Amino acid sequence: MIVLVGNTKGGVGKTTLAVQIAIARACMGRDVWLVDGDAQGTAAAAIQSRADAELAPAIACSLYDDARQLRTQVSQQGKKYDDVILDVGGRDTAALRVGLMLADVAVVPFAPKGFELWAMQDMAKVLDVITAERDGLVAYAVMNKAEARRASADNAEAANVVREIPQFTYLDAPLVDRKAFASASSSGIGVAEQSSPDRKAVAELERLMLGVFQVETEGN
Ligand SMILES: Nc1ncnc2c1ncn2[C@@H]1O[C@H](COP(=O)(O)OP(=O)(O)O)[C@@H](O)[C@H]1O
Ligand SMILES: [Mg+2]
């Protein structure tokens, strides 16, 4: 399955989620290729830290800062892996569009802040362009850096706004703003692999995984 983690907005947690999703799939025994389509190479650097630490399971990783190269490599090499996780940079880049053309599923993280919700409207426009060209893309909107309080008005308001954007399927699997996500991802470690795992972070990621991969799991 090809999963793109993307949003036209930066700083929403694309790389964090791409790294966590890739590791979680690898830990389920899947052969995973993480493709970093952002010239900054943050996801590739995280997976390289994992490789340097010789952590198992190992994850294949490539960095392409050229959209054409990204397209040809993923379409030709992607079949060799069980899962391909694409992390593309912020803004409406060619890499984002290439990723959306190739992906089975798009995971679109957003933070529950007013100005970030505007970015979801931009992303919805990009999805319109893509769905005019292809069928079958499911775009999940996933709240990230949510407030920890269950009764958070910001979380609830943001969820309501995003639920109304027809281009997205709202996935009710928010990830809270937790140190565990930030520290684990930057060193290429899964939240479940940390020495004293943050149980809430682990549970949130599990819920996300179930949502993103549900169709496939049911089909298997
Ligand atoms: N759920 C989270 N909890 C805590 N920090 C997070 C979370 N998601 C992302 N971050 C932090 O927010 C910053 C931006 O995340 P990043 O994944 O690099 O975003 P993007 O790839 O969309 O630009 C990073 O410092 C990252 O560690
Ligand atoms: Mg990033």
mmCIF file of C-alpha atoms and ligand atoms in Angstrom:
data_model
loop_
_atom_site.group_PDB
_atom_site.id
_atom_site.type_symbol
_atom_site.label_atom_id
_atom_site.label_comp_id
_atom_site.label_asym_id
_atom_site.label_seq_id
_atom_site.Cartn_x
_atom_site.Cartn_y
_atom_site.Cartn_z
ATOM 1 C CA MET A 1 0.000 0.000 0.000
ATOM 2 C CA ILE A 2 1.272 3.488 -0.823
ATOM 3 C CA VAL A 3 0.534 6.008 1.894
ATOM 4 C CA LEU A 4 1.308 9.657 1.333
ATOM 5 C CA VAL A 5 1.607 11.938 4.325
ATOM 6 C CA GLY A 6 1.100 15.420 2.982
ATOM 7 C CA ASN A 7 -0.304 18.857 3.439
ATOM 8 C CA THR A 8 0.428 22.153 1.721
ATOM 9 C CA LYS A 9 1.193 23.497 5.191
ATOM 10 C CA GLY A 10 4.525 22.953 6.933
ATOM 11 C CA GLY A 11 5.000 22.096 10.576
ATOM 12 C CA VAL A 12 1.776 20.105 10.914
ATOM 13 C CA GLY A 13 3.542 16.823 11.646
ATOM 14 C CA LYS A 14 3.926 15.212 8.212
ATOM 15 C CA THR A 15 7.418 13.937 8.901
ATOM 16 C CA THR A 16 6.555 12.902 12.449
ATOM 17 C CA LEU A 17 3.605 10.840 11.229
ATOM 18 C CA ALA A 18 5.420 9.406 8.206
ATOM 19 C CA VAL A 19 8.243 8.158 10.435
ATOM 20 C CA GLN A 20 5.890 6.707 13.046
ATOM 21 C CA ILE A 21 3.675 5.028 10.449
ATOM 22 C CA ALA A 22 6.679 3.545 8.639
ATOM 23 C CA ILE A 23 8.140 2.126 11.866
ATOM 24 C CA ALA A 24 4.785 0.799 13.073
ATOM 25 C CA ARG A 25 4.278 -1.079 9.791
ATOM 26 C CA ALA A 26 7.823 -2.447 9.866
ATOM 27 C CA CYS A 27 7.221 -3.673 13.422
ATOM 28 C CA MET A 28 4.213 -5.609 12.094
ATOM 29 C CA GLY A 29 6.588 -7.487 9.829
ATOM 30 C CA ARG A 30 5.948 -5.482 6.687
ATOM 31 C CA ASP A 31 8.721 -4.624 4.277
ATOM 32 C CA VAL A 32 8.676 -0.839 4.333
ATOM 33 C CA TRP A 33 10.222 1.818 2.110
ATOM 34 C CA LEU A 34 10.113 5.361 3.401
ATOM 35 C CA VAL A 35 10.447 7.892 0.609
ATOM 36 C CA ASP A 36 11.354 11.417 1.586
ATOM 37 C CA GLY A 37 10.262 13.861 -1.088
ATOM 38 C CA ASP A 38 11.254 16.949 0.861
ATOM 39 C CA ALA A 39 14.658 18.429 0.049
ATOM 40 C CA GLN A 40 15.133 19.150 3.759
ATOM 41 C CA GLY A 41 15.438 15.406 4.219
ATOM 42 C CA THR A 42 14.139 15.276 7.799
ATOM 43 C CA ALA A 43 12.445 11.898 7.448
ATOM 44 C CA ALA A 44 15.471 10.396 5.702
ATOM 45 C CA ALA A 45 17.717 11.715 8.489
ATOM 46 C CA ALA A 46 15.489 10.126 11.128
ATOM 47 C CA ILE A 47 15.575 6.748 9.399
ATOM 48 C CA GLN A 48 19.345 7.107 8.997
ATOM 49 C CA SER A 49 19.630 7.586 12.792
ATOM 50 C CA ARG A 50 17.703 4.339 13.133
ATOM 51 C CA ALA A 51 20.094 2.645 10.739
ATOM 52 C CA ASP A 52 23.146 4.068 12.558
ATOM 53 C CA ALA A 53 21.791 2.672 15.818
ATOM 54 C CA GLU A 54 21.291 -0.663 14.019
ATOM 55 C CA LEU A 55 17.727 -0.849 15.258
ATOM 56 C CA ALA A 56 15.602 -3.692 13.954
ATOM 57 C CA PRO A 57 13.475 -3.874 11.951
ATOM 58 C CA ALA A 58 15.447 -1.873 9.431
ATOM 59 C CA ILE A 59 13.568 0.386 7.045
ATOM 60 C CA ALA A 60 14.581 1.158 3.480
ATOM 61 C CA CYS A 61 14.781 4.867 2.866
ATOM 62 C CA SER A 62 15.369 7.166 -0.104
ATOM 63 C CA LEU A 63 15.424 10.901 -0.591
ATOM 64 C CA TYR A 64 14.286 12.425 -3.891
ATOM 65 C CA ASP A 65 14.173 16.176 -4.240
ATOM 66 C CA ASP A 66 13.162 15.971 -7.880
ATOM 67 C CA ALA A 67 9.481 15.249 -8.539
ATOM 68 C CA ARG A 68 10.133 13.407 -11.789
ATOM 69 C CA GLN A 69 12.616 11.128 -10.112
ATOM 70 C CA LEU A 70 10.180 10.612 -7.245
ATOM 71 C CA ARG A 71 7.475 9.552 -9.688
ATOM 72 C CA THR A 72 9.549 7.132 -11.724
ATOM 73 C CA GLN A 73 11.307 5.569 -8.742
ATOM 74 C CA VAL A 74 8.155 5.055 -6.697
ATOM 75 C CA SER A 75 6.170 3.706 -9.613
ATOM 76 C CA GLN A 76 8.952 1.318 -10.658
ATOM 77 C CA GLN A 77 10.359 0.266 -7.274
ATOM 78 C CA GLY A 78 7.294 0.578 -5.054
ATOM 79 C CA LYS A 79 5.965 -2.869 -5.941
ATOM 80 C CA LYS A 80 8.986 -4.467 -4.282
ATOM 81 C CA TYR A 81 7.761 -3.349 -0.873
ATOM 82 C CA ASP A 82 4.692 -4.187 1.171
ATOM 83 C CA ASP A 83 4.276 -0.548 2.089
ATOM 84 C CA VAL A 84 5.644 2.685 0.727
ATOM 85 C CA ILE A 85 5.338 5.709 2.969
ATOM 86 C CA LEU A 86 5.832 9.057 1.236
ATOM 87 C CA ASP A 87 6.678 12.219 3.127
ATOM 88 C CA VAL A 88 6.441 15.271 0.917
ATOM 89 C CA GLY A 89 7.266 18.823 1.859
ATOM 90 C CA GLY A 90 4.935 21.652 2.689
ATOM 91 C CA ARG A 91 3.488 24.005 0.049
ATOM 92 C CA ASP A 92 1.819 22.947 -3.136
ATOM 93 C CA THR A 93 4.838 21.291 -4.651
ATOM 94 C CA ALA A 94 5.180 19.043 -7.661
ATOM 95 C CA ALA A 95 6.264 16.297 -5.255
ATOM 96 C CA LEU A 96 2.970 16.570 -3.384
ATOM 97 C CA ARG A 97 1.005 16.168 -6.612
ATOM 98 C CA VAL A 98 3.143 13.256 -7.759
ATOM 99 C CA GLY A 99 2.613 11.604 -4.384
ATOM 100 C CA LEU A 100 -1.133 12.136 -4.574
ATOM 101 C CA MET A 101 -1.238 10.589 -8.052
ATOM 102 C CA LEU A 102 0.558 7.454 -6.840
ATOM 103 C CA ALA A 103 -0.887 6.944 -3.365
ATOM 104 C CA ASP A 104 -3.699 4.632 -2.298
ATOM 105 C CA VAL A 105 -4.274 6.709 0.784
ATOM 106 C CA ALA A 106 -3.305 10.248 1.773
ATOM 107 C CA VAL A 107 -2.930 11.129 5.435
ATOM 108 C CA VAL A 108 -3.305 14.872 5.899
ATOM 109 C CA PRO A 109 -2.294 16.039 9.351
ATOM 110 C CA PHE A 110 -3.590 19.333 10.695
ATOM 111 C CA ALA A 111 -3.262 21.086 14.025
ATOM 112 C CA PRO A 112 -6.372 22.418 15.776
ATOM 113 C CA LYS A 113 -5.493 26.075 15.216
ATOM 114 C CA GLY A 114 -7.579 28.511 13.215
ATOM 115 C CA PHE A 115 -4.901 29.501 10.717
ATOM 116 C CA GLU A 116 -4.043 25.878 10.023
ATOM 117 C CA LEU A 117 -7.624 25.154 9.079
ATOM 118 C CA TRP A 118 -7.264 27.605 6.203
ATOM 119 C CA ALA A 119 -4.490 25.400 4.924
ATOM 120 C CA MET A 120 -6.927 22.494 4.837
ATOM 121 C CA GLN A 121 -8.999 24.462 2.348
ATOM 122 C CA ASP A 122 -5.871 24.857 0.176
ATOM 123 C CA MET A 123 -5.202 21.171 0.451
ATOM 124 C CA ALA A 124 -8.818 20.438 -0.493
ATOM 125 C CA LYS A 125 -8.279 22.430 -3.723
ATOM 126 C CA VAL A 126 -5.193 20.387 -4.532
ATOM 127 C CA LEU A 127 -7.238 17.214 -3.951
ATOM 128 C CA ASP A 128 -9.848 18.483 -6.409
ATOM 129 C CA VAL A 129 -7.200 18.790 -9.102
ATOM 130 C CA ILE A 130 -5.970 15.273 -8.371
ATOM 131 C CA THR A 131 -9.371 13.593 -8.225
ATOM 132 C CA ALA A 132 -10.182 15.090 -11.615
ATOM 133 C CA GLU A 133 -7.269 13.002 -12.912
ATOM 134 C CA ARG A 134 -7.680 9.768 -10.981
ATOM 135 C CA ASP A 135 -10.099 7.626 -8.976
ATOM 136 C CA GLY A 136 -9.804 5.822 -5.702
ATOM 137 C CA LEU A 137 -7.752 8.188 -3.581
ATOM 138 C CA VAL A 138 -8.902 8.365 0.020
ATOM 139 C CA ALA A 139 -7.684 11.461 1.871
ATOM 140 C CA TYR A 140 -7.845 11.130 5.640
ATOM 141 C CA ALA A 141 -7.735 14.292 7.715
ATOM 142 C CA VAL A 142 -5.913 13.551 10.974
ATOM 143 C CA MET A 143 -5.711 15.953 13.871
ATOM 144 C CA ASN A 144 -2.168 16.231 15.200
ATOM 145 C CA LYS A 145 -0.755 18.230 18.120
ATOM 146 C CA ALA A 146 -4.229 18.122 19.603
ATOM 147 C CA GLU A 147 -4.788 19.505 23.079
ATOM 148 C CA ALA A 148 -4.586 16.825 25.744
ATOM 149 C CA ARG A 149 -7.768 17.864 27.521
ATOM 150 C CA ARG A 150 -10.641 15.663 26.481
ATOM 151 C CA ALA A 151 -13.001 18.617 26.622
ATOM 152 C CA SER A 152 -10.753 20.879 24.530
ATOM 153 C CA ALA A 153 -12.927 23.399 22.690
ATOM 154 C CA ASP A 154 -10.155 23.955 20.103
ATOM 155 C CA ASN A 155 -10.046 20.258 19.262
ATOM 156 C CA ALA A 156 -13.806 20.027 18.946
ATOM 157 C CA GLU A 157 -14.110 23.169 16.835
ATOM 158 C CA ALA A 158 -11.329 22.144 14.497
ATOM 159 C CA ALA A 159 -12.796 18.674 14.083
ATOM 160 C CA ASN A 160 -16.142 20.184 13.194
ATOM 161 C CA VAL A 161 -14.640 22.503 10.586
ATOM 162 C CA VAL A 162 -12.614 19.750 8.945
ATOM 163 C CA ARG A 163 -15.517 17.274 9.001
ATOM 164 C CA GLU A 164 -17.404 19.709 6.775
ATOM 165 C CA ILE A 165 -14.733 19.740 4.050
ATOM 166 C CA PRO A 166 -16.033 17.173 1.564
ATOM 167 C CA GLN A 167 -12.652 16.329 0.030
ATOM 168 C CA PHE A 168 -11.565 14.673 3.287
ATOM 169 C CA THR A 169 -12.635 11.621 5.207
ATOM 170 C CA TYR A 170 -12.283 12.677 8.809
ATOM 171 C CA LEU A 171 -10.388 10.047 10.763
ATOM 172 C CA ASP A 172 -11.294 10.222 14.410
ATOM 173 C CA ALA A 173 -7.828 9.305 15.650
ATOM 174 C CA PRO A 174 -6.236 12.490 16.973
ATOM 175 C CA LEU A 175 -2.619 12.563 18.105
ATOM 176 C CA VAL A 176 -2.053 14.793 21.098
ATOM 177 C CA ASP A 177 0.909 17.158 21.377
ATOM 178 C CA ARG A 178 3.266 14.838 23.261
ATOM 179 C CA LYS A 179 6.998 14.962 23.810
ATOM 180 C CA ALA A 180 7.137 11.250 22.965
ATOM 181 C CA PHE A 181 6.120 11.870 19.343
ATOM 182 C CA ALA A 182 8.718 14.582 18.856
ATOM 183 C CA SER A 183 11.622 12.834 20.566
ATOM 184 C CA ALA A 184 10.954 9.405 19.114
ATOM 185 C CA SER A 185 10.480 10.587 15.541
ATOM 186 C CA SER A 186 13.607 12.707 15.394
ATOM 187 C CA SER A 187 15.747 9.693 16.251
ATOM 188 C CA GLY A 188 13.882 7.264 14.035
ATOM 189 C CA ILE A 189 12.337 5.329 16.915
ATOM 190 C CA GLY A 190 8.712 4.289 17.163
ATOM 191 C CA VAL A 191 6.806 5.543 20.215
ATOM 192 C CA ALA A 192 6.260 1.905 21.182
ATOM 193 C CA GLU A 193 10.000 1.242 20.959
ATOM 194 C CA GLN A 194 11.073 3.956 23.407
ATOM 195 C CA SER A 195 12.694 2.762 26.625
ATOM 196 C CA SER A 196 9.730 3.800 28.741
ATOM 197 C CA PRO A 197 6.949 4.179 26.224
ATOM 198 C CA ASP A 198 4.320 6.862 26.641
ATOM 199 C CA ARG A 199 1.225 4.647 26.729
ATOM 200 C CA LYS A 200 -1.081 7.379 25.556
ATOM 201 C CA ALA A 201 1.101 8.128 22.558
ATOM 202 C CA VAL A 202 1.275 4.425 21.738
ATOM 203 C CA ALA A 203 -2.509 4.076 21.973
ATOM 204 C CA GLU A 204 -3.074 7.131 19.784
ATOM 205 C CA LEU A 205 -0.734 5.826 17.114
ATOM 206 C CA GLU A 206 -2.406 2.403 17.210
ATOM 207 C CA ARG A 207 -5.770 3.992 16.664
ATOM 208 C CA LEU A 208 -4.392 5.944 13.725
ATOM 209 C CA MET A 209 -2.880 2.809 12.202
ATOM 210 C CA LEU A 210 -6.157 0.977 12.508
ATOM 211 C CA GLY A 211 -7.946 3.809 10.752
ATOM 212 C CA VAL A 212 -5.450 4.197 7.921
ATOM 213 C CA PHE A 213 -4.979 0.507 7.205
ATOM 214 C CA GLN A 214 -8.477 -0.751 8.050
ATOM 215 C CA VAL A 215 -9.533 -1.620 4.525
ATOM 216 C CA GLU A 216 -6.435 -3.653 3.911
ATOM 217 C CA THR A 217 -6.534 -5.397 7.286
ATOM 218 C CA GLU A 218 -10.137 -6.402 6.710
ATOM 219 C CA GLY A 219 -9.305 -7.578 3.209
ATOM 220 C CA ASN A 220 -6.401 -9.737 4.360
HETATM 221 N N1 LIG B 1 2.014 14.984 18.052
HETATM 222 C C1 LIG B 1 3.100 15.747 18.275
HETATM 223 N N2 LIG B 1 3.486 16.019 19.542
HETATM 224 C C2 LIG B 1 4.557 16.798 19.792
HETATM 225 N N3 LIG B 1 5.313 17.376 18.843
HETATM 226 C C3 LIG B 1 4.981 17.152 17.560
HETATM 227 C C4 LIG B 1 3.870 16.325 17.202
HETATM 228 N N4 LIG B 1 3.799 16.292 15.842
HETATM 229 C C5 LIG B 1 4.816 17.051 15.393
HETATM 230 N N5 LIG B 1 5.525 17.580 16.408
HETATM 231 C C6 LIG B 1 6.686 18.499 16.326
HETATM 232 O O1 LIG B 1 6.304 19.604 15.503
HETATM 233 C C7 LIG B 1 7.370 20.007 14.646
HETATM 234 C C8 LIG B 1 6.928 19.910 13.190
HETATM 235 O O2 LIG B 1 6.671 18.541 12.897
HETATM 236 P P1 LIG B 1 7.109 17.897 11.505
HETATM 237 O O3 LIG B 1 6.718 16.475 11.566
HETATM 238 O O4 LIG B 1 8.518 18.213 11.204
HETATM 239 O O5 LIG B 1 6.141 18.698 10.531
HETATM 240 P P2 LIG B 1 6.144 18.808 8.932
HETATM 241 O O6 LIG B 1 6.873 17.637 8.394
HETATM 242 O O7 LIG B 1 4.700 18.829 8.571
HETATM 243 O O8 LIG B 1 6.801 20.109 8.595
HETATM 244 C C9 LIG B 1 8.540 19.101 14.984
HETATM 245 O O9 LIG B 1 9.357 19.764 15.909
HETATM 246 C C10 LIG B 1 7.886 17.882 15.627
HETATM 247 O O10 LIG B 1 8.734 17.263 16.551
HETATM 248 MG MG MG B 2 8.525 17.509 7.187
#
